[in-house]
Amino acid sequence: MAGVSVDEAMRRAVTLAARGLGTTSPNPVVGCVLLDSDGTVVGEGFHAYAGGPHAEIVALAQAGERARGGTAVVTLEPCDHIGRTGPCSLALVQAGVARVVIAVPDPNPVASGGAATLRAAGIQVEFGVRAQEAEVGNIAWLTSMRRGWPYVIWKFAATLDGRSAAADGTSMWITSEAARIDVHALRGTVDAVLAGVGTVLADDPRLSARNLRDGTLAIRQPLRVVVDSSGRTPAAARVRDGAARTWIATAAEVGAGPDGRVDLPALLAELHRRGVRAALLEGGPRLAGAFLAAGLVDKVVGYVAPKLLGAGRTALVDAGVTTIADAIDLEITDVTQIGPDLRITALPRKREA
Ligand SMILES: NC(=O)c1ccc[n+]([C@@H]2O[C@H](COP(=O)([O-])OP(=O)(O)OC[C@H]3O[C@@H](n4cnc5c(N)ncnc54)[C@H](OP(=O)(O)O)[C@@H]3O)[C@@H](O)[C@H]2O)c1
């Protein structure tokens, strides 16, 4: 890529950043493109895993001396602190770059300040190029850092008439194998998977991320969380197997809400403290209803099967809605056919206070 604009370079940096999705947590995904003074790409990098080199360091290593006098285009404000790696702001100063173009400022109070350090060293710093794309690419991490609790994705499977189980309680498998493979891929992108004790008692799920064909476990497993007010999860439940870490979150440990059940905001605050930035709420209907009623769901991913049941449990219970005017409005952002099923992705619209 020769003679590219800063805008094109940022588009490339956003694409690079996405390669780290699912492996960088509790760190953000970050992409960086280095241009020399003629606009020729001399280095590229992304943050691949927590503890590994940051995007800027990878790109600087590629560029070597050619970074001097050039422009660093980076999706997130370079960090300014010494964590598991040194501050990127200092590395950029030492490499002699003349200009740093950033999409989104770093909301993390521990790491922010990179722009100020760069400016103090006489480097020209600009913000906002392709900010919206970079924001979307890092939405779970940014949201979680800004407000102090994880980005919550509610995933469910239902028939076309909105049922999650038949009248006799059978629910495996509503959706196709292709849709279930997609769910396992989704599990691989989050830090925690949450289920209510009702689902554990009814279905005994493993909640691990696996290859469904041969059963092999994904290298990176999300923390499994059972929301279980009084500790009813059986000792032999599959969720307690050795495939991944498991936390049985009880009201005694987390705190109780007004109904005596696990206090959900306290649960999310504790998960954030444990490094969880993105959480997948896998049900069931009652726990999902409590999350939605409390306004704690950021994204909905529904797998809808071309089946009708006409009776049986609905996909959502007690979401705090009694009249149509109070329905939780969603904005659909994607519809994809997966095998015979539809995957519908939607964002809850913000409610008036
Ligand atoms: N189709 C799907 O996508 C899907 C997904 C999952 C499950 N399911 C089906 O759902 C059924 C189970 O439904 P369910 O509603 O009983 O299960 P659930 O939503 O998984 O669990 C509900 C239980 O979670 C516990 N809980 C703890 N804190 C809570 C809080 N703050 N608010 C609400 N609940 C809290 C409560 O038990 P305690 O008070 O004892 O803590 C509550 O009874 C099964 O038939 C399963 O097959 C379907």
Coordinates of C-alpha atoms and ligand atoms in Angstrom, one line a residue:
M1 CA 0.0 0.0 0.0
A2 CA 1.8 3.2 -1.1
G3 CA 0.8 6.8 -0.7
V4 CA -2.4 6.2 1.3
S5 CA -4.5 9.0 3.0
V6 CA -4.8 9.1 6.8
D7 CA -8.5 8.2 6.3
E8 CA -7.6 5.0 4.4
A9 CA -4.9 4.1 6.9
M10 CA -7.5 4.4 9.7
R11 CA -9.9 2.1 7.8
R12 CA -7.1 -0.4 7.6
A13 CA -6.2 0.1 11.3
V14 CA -9.9 -0.6 12.3
T15 CA -9.7 -3.9 10.2
L16 CA -6.5 -4.9 11.8
A17 CA -7.8 -4.1 15.3
A18 CA -10.7 -6.6 14.8
R19 CA -8.2 -9.5 14.5
G20 CA -7.7 -9.2 18.2
L21 CA -11.4 -9.6 19.1
G22 CA -11.8 -12.3 21.7
T23 CA -8.2 -12.6 22.7
T24 CA -7.2 -9.2 24.1
S25 CA -9.5 -8.9 27.1
P26 CA -9.3 -7.3 29.6
N27 CA -7.4 -5.0 27.1
P28 CA -9.1 -3.3 24.1
V29 CA -8.6 -4.3 20.5
V30 CA -6.3 -1.8 18.8
G31 CA -4.9 -1.4 15.3
C32 CA -2.1 0.8 14.1
V33 CA -0.7 1.8 10.7
L34 CA 2.5 3.8 10.3
L35 CA 3.0 6.1 7.3
D36 CA 6.3 7.8 6.3
S37 CA 6.3 11.4 5.3
D38 CA 5.2 10.5 1.8
G39 CA 2.2 8.5 3.0
T40 CA 3.8 5.1 2.3
V41 CA 2.8 2.4 4.7
V42 CA 5.9 1.4 6.6
G43 CA 4.4 -0.6 9.5
E44 CA 1.2 -2.2 10.6
G45 CA 0.2 -3.9 13.8
F46 CA -2.6 -5.0 16.1
H47 CA -2.9 -6.0 19.7
A48 CA -3.2 -9.8 19.5
Y49 CA -3.5 -10.9 23.2
A50 CA -3.4 -9.5 26.7
G51 CA 0.3 -9.2 27.8
G52 CA 1.5 -9.2 24.2
P53 CA 2.9 -6.2 22.4
H54 CA 0.6 -3.3 21.7
A55 CA -0.4 -2.4 18.1
E56 CA 1.9 0.6 18.0
I57 CA 4.9 -1.4 19.2
V58 CA 4.4 -4.0 16.5
A59 CA 4.0 -1.4 13.8
L60 CA 7.1 0.6 15.0
A61 CA 9.2 -2.6 15.0
Q62 CA 8.3 -3.2 11.3
A63 CA 9.0 0.4 10.4
G64 CA 12.3 0.9 12.2
E65 CA 14.0 4.1 11.1
R66 CA 11.3 4.8 8.5
A67 CA 8.9 5.8 11.3
R68 CA 11.0 9.0 11.9
G69 CA 9.1 12.1 10.7
G70 CA 6.1 9.9 9.8
T71 CA 2.5 9.6 11.0
A72 CA 1.1 6.9 13.3
V73 CA -2.6 6.2 12.7
V74 CA -4.1 4.4 15.6
T75 CA -7.7 3.3 16.6
L76 CA -7.3 4.1 20.3
E77 CA -5.3 6.8 22.2
P78 CA -1.8 5.3 22.8
C79 CA -1.4 4.2 26.4
D80 CA 0.6 6.2 28.8
H81 CA 1.3 3.8 31.6
I82 CA 3.6 0.9 32.3
G83 CA 1.6 -2.3 32.6
R84 CA 2.7 -5.6 31.3
T85 CA 4.4 -3.6 28.5
G86 CA 5.9 -0.1 28.4
P87 CA 3.9 3.1 27.5
C88 CA 3.2 3.4 23.7
S89 CA 3.3 7.2 23.9
L90 CA 7.0 7.0 24.9
A91 CA 7.8 4.5 22.2
L92 CA 6.2 6.8 19.6
V93 CA 8.2 9.8 20.9
Q94 CA 11.5 7.8 20.8
A95 CA 10.8 6.6 17.3
G96 CA 10.5 10.3 16.2
V97 CA 7.1 10.2 14.6
A98 CA 5.9 13.7 13.7
R99 CA 2.1 13.2 13.9
V100 CA -0.3 10.8 15.6
V101 CA -3.9 10.5 14.4
I102 CA -6.2 8.8 16.8
A103 CA -9.8 7.6 16.3
V104 CA -11.1 7.4 19.9
P105 CA -9.7 8.7 23.3
D106 CA -8.9 6.2 26.0
P107 CA -11.5 6.3 28.7
N108 CA -9.4 4.2 31.1
P109 CA -8.1 6.5 33.8
V110 CA -5.1 4.2 34.4
A111 CA -3.9 4.3 30.8
S112 CA -5.1 7.6 29.4
G113 CA -2.9 10.7 29.0
G114 CA -1.0 9.4 25.9
A115 CA -2.1 12.4 23.8
A116 CA -0.9 14.9 26.4
T117 CA 2.5 13.1 26.6
L118 CA 2.8 13.1 22.8
R119 CA 1.9 16.8 22.6
A120 CA 4.4 17.7 25.3
A121 CA 7.1 16.1 23.1
G122 CA 6.1 18.4 20.2
I123 CA 4.1 15.8 18.3
Q124 CA 1.0 16.9 16.4
V125 CA -2.0 14.9 17.7
E126 CA -5.4 14.7 16.1
F127 CA -8.6 12.9 17.2
G128 CA -11.8 11.7 15.6
V129 CA -10.8 10.1 12.2
R130 CA -13.3 7.3 11.6
A131 CA -14.2 7.5 15.2
Q132 CA -17.6 5.8 14.8
E133 CA -16.1 2.7 13.1
A134 CA -13.4 2.4 15.7
E135 CA -16.0 2.8 18.4
V136 CA -18.2 0.0 17.0
G137 CA -15.2 -2.3 16.7
N138 CA -14.3 -1.8 20.4
I139 CA -17.8 -1.3 21.7
A140 CA -17.7 -3.9 24.5
W141 CA -14.4 -2.7 26.0
L142 CA -15.2 1.1 25.6
T143 CA -18.7 0.7 27.1
S144 CA -17.4 -1.4 30.0
M145 CA -14.6 1.0 30.8
R146 CA -16.8 4.1 30.7
R147 CA -19.4 2.8 33.1
G148 CA -17.7 0.1 35.1
W149 CA -19.7 -2.9 34.2
P150 CA -19.6 -5.4 31.3
Y151 CA -21.3 -5.0 27.9
V152 CA -24.1 -7.6 28.1
I153 CA -25.3 -9.5 25.1
W154 CA -28.5 -11.5 25.6
K155 CA -28.6 -14.5 23.3
F156 CA -31.7 -16.7 22.9
A157 CA -33.1 -19.3 20.6
A158 CA -36.8 -19.4 19.8
T159 CA -39.3 -20.7 17.3
L160 CA -41.0 -18.3 14.9
D161 CA -43.9 -18.0 17.5
G162 CA -41.4 -17.1 20.2
R163 CA -41.3 -20.3 22.2
S164 CA -38.1 -21.5 23.8
A165 CA -39.4 -24.9 24.9
A166 CA -42.3 -27.2 24.0
A167 CA -45.3 -27.8 26.3
D168 CA -43.6 -30.9 27.8
G169 CA -40.5 -28.9 28.6
T170 CA -38.3 -30.3 25.8
S171 CA -36.1 -27.6 24.2
M172 CA -33.2 -29.4 22.6
W173 CA -32.6 -28.5 19.9
I174 CA -34.8 -25.6 18.7
T175 CA -32.3 -24.3 16.2
S176 CA -30.0 -26.1 13.7
E177 CA -26.5 -27.3 14.3
A178 CA -25.2 -24.4 12.1
A179 CA -26.9 -21.9 14.5
R180 CA -25.4 -23.7 17.5
I181 CA -21.9 -23.6 15.9
D182 CA -22.4 -19.9 15.5
V183 CA -23.3 -19.6 19.3
H184 CA -20.0 -21.4 20.2
A185 CA -18.1 -18.9 18.0
L186 CA -20.0 -16.1 19.9
R187 CA -18.9 -17.6 23.2
G188 CA -15.3 -17.4 22.0
T189 CA -15.5 -13.6 21.7
V190 CA -16.7 -12.9 25.3
D191 CA -15.1 -13.1 28.7
A192 CA -18.1 -14.6 30.6
V193 CA -21.2 -16.7 29.8
L194 CA -24.1 -16.3 32.3
A195 CA -27.1 -18.6 32.9
G196 CA -29.8 -18.7 35.6
V197 CA -29.9 -21.7 37.9
G198 CA -33.3 -22.6 36.3
T199 CA -31.5 -23.4 33.0
V200 CA -28.8 -25.4 34.8
L201 CA -31.5 -27.5 36.6
A202 CA -33.6 -28.0 33.4
D203 CA -30.9 -28.5 30.7
D204 CA -27.6 -29.2 32.6
P205 CA -25.6 -27.2 29.9
R206 CA -21.8 -27.2 29.8
L207 CA -21.6 -23.5 28.8
S208 CA -18.1 -24.0 27.4
A209 CA -16.9 -22.9 23.9
R210 CA -16.4 -26.1 21.9
N211 CA -16.1 -27.5 18.4
L212 CA -19.6 -29.1 18.2
R213 CA -18.5 -31.7 15.6
D214 CA -15.6 -33.3 17.6
G215 CA -16.2 -31.8 21.1
T216 CA -12.7 -30.2 21.3
L217 CA -12.6 -27.2 23.6
A218 CA -11.6 -23.7 22.3
I219 CA -8.2 -22.6 23.6
R220 CA -9.8 -19.6 25.4
Q221 CA -12.8 -20.3 27.6
P222 CA -15.1 -17.7 29.0
L223 CA -15.8 -17.7 32.7
R224 CA -19.0 -19.7 33.3
V225 CA -21.4 -17.9 35.7
V226 CA -24.5 -19.5 37.2
V227 CA -26.8 -16.9 38.8
D228 CA -28.1 -18.9 41.7
S229 CA -29.4 -17.0 44.7
S230 CA -29.4 -19.8 47.2
G231 CA -26.8 -22.2 45.7
R232 CA -29.0 -24.8 44.2
T233 CA -26.6 -25.8 41.4
P234 CA -26.0 -29.6 41.8
A235 CA -22.6 -30.8 42.7
A236 CA -22.6 -33.0 39.6
A237 CA -23.8 -30.2 37.2
R238 CA -21.9 -30.2 33.9
V239 CA -21.1 -26.6 34.4
R240 CA -18.8 -27.6 37.2
D241 CA -16.7 -29.8 35.0
G242 CA -13.0 -28.9 34.4
A243 CA -13.5 -27.4 30.9
A244 CA -13.4 -23.8 32.2
R245 CA -13.6 -21.7 35.3
T246 CA -17.0 -21.5 36.9
W247 CA -18.5 -19.1 39.4
I248 CA -21.7 -20.0 41.2
A249 CA -22.8 -16.4 42.0
T250 CA -25.1 -16.6 45.1
A251 CA -26.9 -13.8 46.9
A252 CA -24.8 -14.4 50.0
E253 CA -21.6 -13.6 48.0
V254 CA -22.9 -10.9 45.6
G255 CA -25.7 -9.3 47.6
A256 CA -29.4 -9.6 47.3
G257 CA -31.8 -7.3 45.4
P258 CA -35.2 -6.3 46.8
D259 CA -36.7 -9.7 45.8
G260 CA -34.0 -11.6 47.7
R261 CA -32.4 -12.8 44.5
V262 CA -28.9 -12.1 43.3
D263 CA -28.5 -8.3 42.9
L264 CA -27.8 -7.9 39.1
P265 CA -26.0 -4.5 39.1
A266 CA -23.7 -5.8 42.0
L267 CA -23.1 -9.0 40.0
L268 CA -22.0 -7.0 36.9
A269 CA -19.8 -4.7 39.0
E270 CA -18.0 -7.8 40.4
L271 CA -17.6 -9.3 37.0
H272 CA -16.0 -6.0 35.8
R273 CA -13.7 -6.2 38.8
R274 CA -12.7 -9.7 37.7
G275 CA -11.7 -8.4 34.2
V276 CA -14.9 -9.2 32.3
R277 CA -15.6 -6.7 29.6
A278 CA -18.1 -8.6 27.5
A279 CA -20.7 -11.0 28.9
L280 CA -23.0 -13.4 27.1
L281 CA -26.3 -13.8 28.9
E282 CA -27.6 -17.2 27.7
G283 CA -30.8 -17.3 29.7
G284 CA -33.0 -18.5 30.5
P285 CA -36.2 -16.5 30.1
R286 CA -36.6 -15.5 33.7
L287 CA -33.0 -14.2 34.2
A288 CA -33.1 -12.5 30.8
G289 CA -36.4 -10.8 31.8
A290 CA -34.8 -9.5 35.0
F291 CA -31.8 -8.2 33.1
L292 CA -34.0 -6.5 30.5
A293 CA -36.4 -5.0 33.1
A294 CA -33.4 -3.5 34.8
G295 CA -32.1 -2.0 31.5
L296 CA -28.9 -4.1 31.7
V297 CA -28.9 -5.6 28.2
D298 CA -26.8 -3.8 25.5
K299 CA -27.4 -6.1 22.6
V300 CA -29.8 -8.9 21.7
V301 CA -28.9 -11.8 19.4
G302 CA -31.9 -14.0 18.7
Y303 CA -31.7 -17.2 16.7
V304 CA -35.2 -17.8 15.2
A305 CA -36.0 -21.3 13.9
P306 CA -38.6 -21.9 11.2
K307 CA -40.8 -24.0 13.6
L308 CA -44.1 -23.4 15.4
L309 CA -45.0 -24.8 18.8
G310 CA -48.2 -23.0 19.7
A311 CA -47.6 -23.9 23.4
G312 CA -44.7 -24.0 25.8
R313 CA -42.4 -21.7 27.5
T314 CA -41.8 -18.3 25.9
A315 CA -38.3 -17.0 25.2
L316 CA -38.7 -14.1 27.7
V317 CA -40.5 -14.0 31.1
D318 CA -41.3 -11.0 33.3
A319 CA -39.4 -8.2 31.5
G320 CA -41.3 -5.6 33.4
V321 CA -43.7 -4.9 30.5
T322 CA -47.5 -5.0 31.1
T323 CA -48.7 -2.7 28.4
I324 CA -47.7 -2.2 24.7
A325 CA -46.5 1.4 25.3
D326 CA -43.9 0.0 27.7
A327 CA -42.5 -2.6 25.1
I328 CA -38.8 -2.7 24.9
D329 CA -38.1 -1.2 21.5
L330 CA -35.2 -2.6 19.5
E331 CA -33.3 -1.4 16.5
I332 CA -32.3 -4.3 14.2
T333 CA -28.7 -4.0 13.1
D334 CA -28.3 -7.3 11.3
V335 CA -30.3 -10.2 9.9
T336 CA -28.3 -13.2 8.7
Q337 CA -29.6 -16.6 7.6
I338 CA -27.6 -19.4 9.3
G339 CA -28.6 -22.8 7.9
P340 CA -32.4 -22.8 8.1
D341 CA -32.5 -20.3 10.9
L342 CA -32.3 -16.5 11.1
R343 CA -29.9 -14.7 13.4
I344 CA -31.3 -11.3 14.3
T345 CA -29.0 -8.8 16.0
A346 CA -30.6 -5.8 17.6
L347 CA -29.9 -3.0 20.0
P348 CA -32.4 -1.9 22.7
R349 CA -33.3 1.8 22.2
K350 CA -32.5 4.0 25.1
R351 CA -35.6 4.7 27.2
E352 CA -36.6 8.1 28.4
A353 CA -35.8 8.5 32.1
Ligands
LIG1 N1 -34.2 -21.0 24.1 C1 -33.3 -20.5 24.8 O1 -32.5 -19.6 24.3 C2 -33.1 -20.9 26.2 C3 -31.9 -20.5 26.9 C4 -31.8 -20.9 28.2 C5 -32.8 -21.6 28.8 N2 -33.9 -22.0 28.1 C6 -35.0 -22.7 28.8 O2 -35.4 -22.0 29.9 C7 -35.9 -22.9 30.9 C8 -35.5 -22.4 32.3 O3 -36.1 -21.2 32.5 P1 -36.0 -20.4 33.9 O4 -36.6 -19.0 33.6 O5 -36.5 -21.2 34.9 O6 -34.4 -20.3 34.0 P2 -33.4 -19.1 34.2 O7 -33.8 -17.8 33.7 O8 -32.1 -19.7 33.7 O9 -33.2 -19.1 35.8 C9 -34.1 -18.4 36.6 C10 -33.6 -18.5 38.0 O10 -32.5 -17.7 38.1 C11 -32.3 -17.3 39.4 N3 -32.0 -15.9 39.7 C12 -31.0 -15.5 40.5 N4 -31.0 -14.2 40.5 C13 -32.0 -13.7 39.7 C14 -32.5 -12.5 39.4 N5 -32.0 -11.3 39.9 N6 -33.6 -12.4 38.6 C15 -34.2 -13.5 38.1 N7 -33.7 -14.7 38.4 C16 -32.7 -14.9 39.2 C17 -33.7 -17.6 40.1 O11 -33.6 -18.8 40.9 P3 -33.1 -18.5 42.4 O12 -34.1 -17.6 43.0 O13 -33.1 -19.9 43.0 O14 -31.8 -17.9 42.3 C18 -34.6 -17.9 38.9 O15 -35.6 -18.8 39.2 C19 -35.4 -24.3 30.5 O16 -36.5 -25.0 30.0 C20 -34.5 -24.0 29.4 O17 -34.5 -25.0 28.4 C21 -34.1 -21.6 26.9

